[in-house]
GROMACS .gro file of C-alpha atoms in nm:
model
  304
    1ASN     CA    1 -11.340   4.408   6.938
    2ALA     CA    2 -11.416   4.046   6.851
    3VAL     CA    3 -11.770   4.073   6.990
    4TRP     CA    4 -11.830   4.399   6.804
    5ALA     CA    5 -11.707   4.250   6.475
    6TYR     CA    6 -11.930   3.943   6.527
    7TRP     CA    7 -12.227   4.165   6.613
    8MET     CA    8 -12.188   4.369   6.291
    9ARG     CA    9 -12.154   4.058   6.071
   10THR     CA   10 -12.462   3.905   6.227
   11ALA     CA   11 -12.665   4.223   6.196
   12PHE     CA   12 -12.586   4.263   5.825
   13LEU     CA   13 -12.664   3.896   5.761
   14LEU     CA   14 -13.003   3.925   5.925
   15SER     CA   15 -13.121   4.251   5.770
   16ALA     CA   16 -13.052   4.503   5.496
   17ASP     CA   17 -13.298   4.759   5.637
   18PRO     CA   18 -13.097   5.073   5.733
   19ALA     CA   19 -13.333   5.160   6.020
   20ALA     CA   20 -13.317   4.809   6.165
   21LEU     CA   21 -12.940   4.797   6.126
   22ARG     CA   22 -12.902   5.135   6.298
   23GLN     CA   23 -13.109   5.017   6.595
   24ALA     CA   24 -12.919   4.688   6.615
   25LEU     CA   25 -12.579   4.858   6.605
   26GLU     CA   26 -12.682   5.122   6.863
   27ALA     CA   27 -12.812   4.852   7.096
   28GLY     CA   28 -12.489   4.654   7.057
   29SER     CA   29 -12.278   4.964   7.116
   30ARG     CA   30 -12.468   5.049   7.437
   31SER     CA   31 -12.436   4.695   7.563
   32LEU     CA   32 -12.064   4.672   7.494
   33SER     CA   33 -11.992   5.018   7.640
   34GLY     CA   34 -12.186   4.935   7.955
   35PHE     CA   35 -12.002   4.605   7.992
   36ILE     CA   36 -11.662   4.774   7.950
   37ASP     CA   37 -11.748   5.055   8.192
   38ASP     CA   38 -11.873   4.811   8.455
   39THR     CA   39 -11.568   4.588   8.414
   40VAL     CA   40 -11.323   4.879   8.442
   41ALA     CA   41 -11.507   5.011   8.750
   42ALA     CA   42 -11.499   4.670   8.917
   43LEU     CA   43 -11.129   4.624   8.839
   44SER     CA   44 -11.047   4.974   8.966
   45GLU     CA   45 -11.230   4.909   9.292
   46GLN     CA   46 -11.051   4.576   9.334
   47LEU     CA   47 -10.713   4.743   9.270
   48ARG     CA   48 -10.800   5.019   9.519
   49ARG     CA   49 -10.885   4.763   9.789
   50GLU     CA   50 -10.571   4.562   9.723
   51ARG     CA   51 -10.352   4.875   9.727
   52ALA     CA   52 -10.511   4.982  10.055
   53ASP     CA   53 -10.457   4.636  10.203
   54LEU     CA   54 -10.097   4.638  10.085
   55ALA     CA   55 -10.037   4.985  10.228
   56ARG     CA   56 -10.192   4.887  10.561
   57SER     CA   57  -9.980   4.574  10.570
   58SER     CA   58  -9.665   4.769  10.482
   59HIS     CA   59  -9.734   5.037  10.744
   60ALA     CA   60  -9.821   4.770  11.000
   61ARG     CA   61  -9.487   4.598  10.943
   62ARG     CA   62  -9.300   4.929  10.963
   63PHE     CA   63  -9.488   5.029  11.278
   64GLU     CA   64  -9.398   4.695  11.436
   65VAL     CA   65  -9.026   4.737  11.362
   66VAL     CA   66  -9.022   5.103  11.468
   67SER     CA   67  -9.197   5.010  11.793
   68LEU     CA   68  -8.924   4.755  11.865
   69ILE     CA   69  -8.658   5.021  11.810
   70LEU     CA   70  -8.835   5.277  12.029
   71ASP     CA   71  -8.882   5.017  12.304
   72SER     CA   72  -8.507   4.938  12.292
   73ALA     CA   73  -8.584   4.578  12.199
   74PRO     CA   74  -8.288   4.355  12.105
   75ILE     CA   75  -8.299   4.414  11.729
   76THR     CA   76  -7.986   4.508  11.536
   77ALA     CA   77  -7.966   4.819  11.323
   78GLY     CA   78  -7.889   4.605  11.018
   79ARG     CA   79  -8.189   4.378  11.060
   80ALA     CA   80  -8.424   4.664  11.144
   81GLY     CA   81  -8.294   4.872  10.854
   82THR     CA   82  -8.349   4.586  10.610
   83ARG     CA   83  -8.707   4.538  10.725
   84LEU     CA   84  -8.776   4.911  10.708
   85GLY     CA   85  -8.593   4.977  10.384
   86TYR     CA   86  -8.419   5.263  10.566
   87ASP     CA   87  -8.054   5.301  10.658
   88LEU     CA   88  -8.035   5.332  11.036
   89ARG     CA   89  -7.661   5.400  11.028
   90ARG     CA   90  -7.714   5.756  10.906
   91ARG     CA   91  -7.798   6.075  11.097
   92HIS     CA   92  -8.169   6.107  11.161
   93THR     CA   93  -8.412   6.392  11.219
   94ALA     CA   94  -8.746   6.273  11.353
   95ALA     CA   95  -9.074   6.455  11.303
   96VAL     CA   96  -9.428   6.407  11.427
   97LEU     CA   97  -9.699   6.533  11.192
   98TRP     CA   98 -10.062   6.548  11.294
   99THR     CA   99 -10.400   6.699  11.211
  100ASP     CA  100 -10.718   6.759  11.408
  101PRO     CA  101 -10.842   6.408  11.506
  102ARG     CA  102 -11.193   6.519  11.409
  103ARG     CA  103 -11.073   6.584  11.053
  104PRO     CA  104 -10.795   6.332  10.977
  105ASP     CA  105 -10.620   6.364  10.643
  106GLN     CA  106 -10.358   6.098  10.576
  107ALA     CA  107 -10.295   6.228  10.224
  108ALA     CA  108 -10.203   6.573  10.356
  109LEU     CA  109  -9.981   6.417  10.622
  110ALA     CA  110  -9.795   6.208  10.365
  111GLN     CA  111  -9.750   6.508  10.134
  112ALA     CA  112  -9.628   6.727  10.421
  113ALA     CA  113  -9.374   6.461  10.522
  114GLU     CA  114  -9.250   6.445  10.163
  115ALA     CA  115  -9.224   6.826  10.159
  116LEU     CA  116  -9.009   6.812  10.475
  117GLY     CA  117  -8.777   6.568  10.302
  118LEU     CA  118  -8.740   6.795  10.000
  119ALA     CA  119  -8.688   7.108  10.211
  120THR     CA  120  -8.413   6.944  10.417
  121ARG     CA  121  -8.258   6.758  10.120
  122ALA     CA  122  -8.294   6.431  10.309
  123ARG     CA  123  -8.137   6.122  10.154
  124GLN     CA  124  -8.431   5.908  10.267
  125VAL     CA  125  -8.770   5.966  10.428
  126LEU     CA  126  -8.930   5.696  10.643
  127THR     CA  127  -9.295   5.742  10.739
  128VAL     CA  128  -9.511   5.534  10.971
  129ILE     CA  129  -9.883   5.583  11.031
  130ALA     CA  130  -9.915   5.627  11.407
  131SER     CA  131 -10.291   5.690  11.412
  132SER     CA  132 -10.571   5.803  11.184
  133SER     CA  133 -10.458   6.165  11.232
  134SER     CA  134 -10.082   6.140  11.288
  135VAL     CA  135  -9.767   6.021  11.116
  136TRP     CA  136  -9.417   5.961  11.247
  137ALA     CA  137  -9.137   6.049  11.007
  138TRP     CA  138  -8.759   6.022  11.000
  139LEU     CA  139  -8.539   6.217  10.760
  140ALA     CA  140  -8.201   6.060  10.689
  141ALA     CA  141  -7.896   6.285  10.652
  142ALA     CA  142  -8.119   6.593  10.643
  143ALA     CA  143  -7.990   6.949  10.655
  144ASP     CA  144  -8.051   7.138  10.980
  145THR     CA  145  -8.328   7.374  10.864
  146ASP     CA  146  -8.493   7.640  11.079
  147ALA     CA  147  -8.860   7.635  11.175
  148ALA     CA  148  -8.954   7.917  10.938
  149ALA     CA  149  -8.819   7.725  10.638
  150LEU     CA  150  -9.002   7.409  10.746
  151ALA     CA  151  -9.323   7.606  10.790
  152ALA     CA  152  -9.284   7.750  10.440
  153ALA     CA  153  -9.217   7.405  10.295
  154THR     CA  154  -9.540   7.266  10.441
  155ALA     CA  155  -9.751   7.579  10.388
  156ALA     CA  156  -9.962   7.398  10.128
  157HIS     CA  157 -10.102   7.188  10.412
  158PRO     CA  158 -10.213   7.441  10.674
  159ALA     CA  159 -10.408   7.181  10.875
  160VAL     CA  160 -10.091   6.977  10.936
  161ARG     CA  161  -9.884   7.060  11.244
  162VAL     CA  162  -9.520   6.952  11.268
  163ALA     CA  163  -9.293   6.887  11.566
  164VAL     CA  164  -8.928   6.823  11.476
  165GLY     CA  165  -8.667   6.651  11.690
  166PRO     CA  166  -8.291   6.718  11.692
  167ILE     CA  167  -8.041   6.540  11.470
  168GLY     CA  168  -7.923   6.208  11.612
  169ALA     CA  169  -7.684   5.944  11.481
  170GLY     CA  170  -7.744   5.572  11.447
  171ILE     CA  171  -8.024   5.370  11.601
  172ASP     CA  172  -7.994   5.553  11.935
  173GLY     CA  173  -8.023   5.889  11.758
  174PHE     CA  174  -8.324   5.755  11.566
  175ARG     CA  175  -8.490   5.679  11.900
  176ARG     CA  176  -8.390   5.995  12.089
  177SER     CA  177  -8.486   6.230  11.807
  178HIS     CA  178  -8.835   6.077  11.800
  179PHE     CA  179  -8.888   6.112  12.174
  180ASP     CA  180  -8.778   6.476  12.158
  181ALA     CA  181  -9.017   6.536  11.867
  182VAL     CA  182  -9.298   6.387  12.077
  183ALA     CA  183  -9.200   6.616  12.368
  184THR     CA  184  -9.218   6.911  12.127
  185GLN     CA  185  -9.560   6.799  12.006
  186ARG     CA  186  -9.681   6.782  12.366
  187LEU     CA  187  -9.553   7.134  12.428
  188MET     CA  188  -9.720   7.264  12.112
  189SER     CA  189 -10.059   7.168  12.256
  190ARG     CA  190 -10.022   7.488  12.464
  191ARG     CA  191  -9.992   7.702  12.152
  192PRO     CA  192 -10.270   7.608  11.905
  193GLU     CA  193 -10.161   7.888  11.673
  194LEU     CA  194  -9.811   7.741  11.635
  195ARG     CA  195  -9.795   7.507  11.335
  196VAL     CA  196  -9.425   7.412  11.327
  197ALA     CA  197  -9.172   7.390  11.610
  198ARG     CA  198  -8.829   7.234  11.659
  199PHE     CA  199  -8.704   7.076  11.979
  200ASP     CA  200  -8.378   7.269  11.946
  201ASP     CA  201  -8.577   7.592  11.982
  202VAL     CA  202  -8.795   7.485  12.276
  203GLN     CA  203  -8.586   7.240  12.477
  204LEU     CA  204  -8.528   7.493  12.756
  205VAL     CA  205  -8.903   7.542  12.795
  206THR     CA  206  -8.957   7.166  12.779
  207LEU     CA  207  -8.724   7.121  13.075
  208ALA     CA  208  -8.872   7.415  13.267
  209LEU     CA  209  -9.230   7.294  13.230
  210GLN     CA  210  -9.160   6.950  13.371
  211ASP     CA  211  -9.256   7.118  13.700
  212GLU     CA  212  -9.522   7.363  13.588
  213GLN     CA  213  -9.597   7.505  13.931
  214ARG     CA  214  -9.232   7.594  13.987
  215ALA     CA  215  -9.218   7.739  13.635
  216HIS     CA  216  -9.510   7.971  13.715
  217GLU     CA  217  -9.341   8.075  14.038
  218PHE     CA  218  -9.012   8.144  13.860
  219VAL     CA  219  -9.182   8.358  13.595
  220ALA     CA  220  -9.382   8.556  13.850
  221ARG     CA  221  -9.078   8.608  14.075
  222THR     CA  222  -8.846   8.707  13.789
  223LEU     CA  223  -9.079   8.929  13.587
  224GLY     CA  224  -9.278   9.083  13.871
  225LYS     CA  225  -9.532   9.338  13.743
  226LEU     CA  226  -9.405   9.292  13.387
  227ALA     CA  227  -9.572   8.948  13.384
  228ASP     CA  228  -9.914   9.117  13.378
  229ALA     CA  229  -9.814   9.417  13.166
  230ASP     CA  230  -9.880   9.487  12.800
  231ARG     CA  231  -9.773   9.192  12.584
  232GLU     CA  232  -9.591   9.439  12.357
  233LEU     CA  233  -9.348   9.527  12.637
  234ARG     CA  234  -9.265   9.163  12.706
  235ASP     CA  235  -9.221   9.085  12.336
  236THR     CA  236  -8.993   9.385  12.285
  237LEU     CA  237  -8.778   9.292  12.584
  238CYS     CA  238  -8.760   8.930  12.467
  239VAL     CA  239  -8.641   9.034  12.120
  240TYR     CA  240  -8.394   9.283  12.271
  241ILE     CA  241  -8.237   9.011  12.485
  242GLY     CA  242  -8.237   8.771  12.189
  243GLU     CA  243  -8.057   9.032  11.980
  244GLN     CA  244  -7.772   9.045  12.234
  245PHE     CA  245  -7.904   9.362  12.403
  246SER     CA  246  -7.885   9.566  12.082
  247ALA     CA  247  -8.169   9.818  12.047
  248ALA     CA  248  -8.080   9.876  11.681
  249ARG     CA  249  -8.105   9.507  11.590
  250ALA     CA  250  -8.421   9.468  11.799
  251ALA     CA  251  -8.576   9.761  11.612
  252ARG     CA  252  -8.498   9.595  11.278
  253ALA     CA  253  -8.640   9.263  11.399
  254LEU     CA  254  -8.958   9.434  11.520
  255TYR     CA  255  -8.984   9.663  11.215
  256THR     CA  256  -9.003   9.970  11.433
  257HIS     CA  257  -8.792  10.273  11.525
  258ARG     CA  258  -8.501  10.243  11.767
  259ASN     CA  259  -8.646  10.515  11.991
  260THR     CA  260  -8.970  10.320  12.016
  261VAL     CA  261  -8.774  10.017  12.131
  262LEU     CA  262  -8.584  10.224  12.389
  263ASN     CA  263  -8.908  10.371  12.526
  264ARG     CA  264  -9.061  10.027  12.563
  265LEU     CA  265  -8.747   9.896  12.732
  266GLN     CA  266  -8.754  10.178  12.985
  267ARG     CA  267  -9.117  10.104  13.067
  268ALA     CA  268  -9.044   9.731  13.094
  269GLU     CA  269  -8.743   9.782  13.322
  270ARG     CA  270  -8.950   9.993  13.561
  271LEU     CA  271  -9.179   9.693  13.608
  272LEU     CA  272  -8.903   9.438  13.666
  273PRO     CA  273  -8.818   9.353  14.028
  274LEU     CA  274  -8.449   9.316  13.932
  275PRO     CA  275  -8.235   9.531  13.702
  276LEU     CA  276  -8.190   9.397  13.351
  277ALA     CA  277  -7.815   9.446  13.377
  278GLY     CA  278  -7.672   9.133  13.531
  279HIS     CA  279  -8.001   8.942  13.517
  280GLY     CA  280  -8.057   8.921  13.142
  281LEU     CA  281  -8.033   8.541  13.131
  282GLU     CA  282  -8.296   8.482  13.402
  283ILE     CA  283  -8.529   8.743  13.256
  284GLY     CA  284  -8.489   8.606  12.903
  285VAL     CA  285  -8.567   8.252  13.023
  286ALA     CA  286  -8.871   8.375  13.218
  287LEU     CA  287  -9.002   8.561  12.913
  288GLU     CA  288  -8.957   8.253  12.696
  289ILE     CA  289  -9.140   8.031  12.945
  290ALA     CA  290  -9.419   8.288  12.981
  291GLN     CA  291  -9.499   8.251  12.611
  292TRP     CA  292  -9.589   7.886  12.669
  293LEU     CA  293  -9.786   7.914  12.993
  294GLY     CA  294 -10.158   7.879  12.949
  295THR     CA  295 -10.257   8.164  13.179
  296GLN     CA  296 -10.110   8.498  13.278
  297PRO     CA  297  -9.786   8.402  13.453
  298GLY     CA  298  -9.816   8.672  13.716
  299SER     CA  299 -10.166   8.582  13.831
  300ALA     CA  300 -10.222   8.508  14.194
  301THR     CA  301 -10.335   8.158  14.112
  302HIS     CA  302  -9.987   8.058  14.003
  303ALA     CA  303  -9.768   8.295  14.193
  304GLY     CA  304  -9.743   8.063  14.490
   0.00000   0.00000   0.00000
């Protein structure tokens, strides 16, 4: 403003010609506007760099403290919580969020983690950048929300996949929930179409697949010819068992008629090596494991 006022005074002192004054004022205006634009751009870039450096430093410090906790290093919950700005005395639900490493998107990961916190009504959300394409998160005092609700909460970020650990208390729960979330993430690599999964829903499969060869053998031995049959038969039987052997409830869950369910069950039972009555648990477990196996569970390659 001072320069512009000085420029106008000088211009009017030097000339009374309207054309010359117009040119002088236009030249001054362009010069001042260019200077302001360049200055604002330079300041914005400097602020962006400093914010990025600060964020990297903050995440680096958090990653260091979290790594100490996960490694069971001798650090107290109080000291670690102070450094993290997160109360480790609460109940914790850990989550691992990641995107395709070829297309990392930290902004989407951060927004998805925030959405998880809102969906579960968490008191606090702690996030740590684990890599260019993944984030570790902990939700403090979060509600136990099912996978469908979590998927809906993060639907705005379809490229982000989410593995959620169980609720754990204190610093030990903080650690265990994270490791279980990582185990869930590892399992989800078998199901690229699955975007959100909870450890509570897949822990049985996680245990079973610790010995994959034996898991294949168990599935083939328990399901027999059903292992290679129409996927629709296996899915119907799985839902039927999950609905406590109720054809009516299974029909509602599958959005089909009860008689259709009964017909499929009869066909499935003819293919089973053991009767469903008295062996529902083993068959249900085998069906669940079969969903996660990478190849047809009844194939000769894996049947032992």
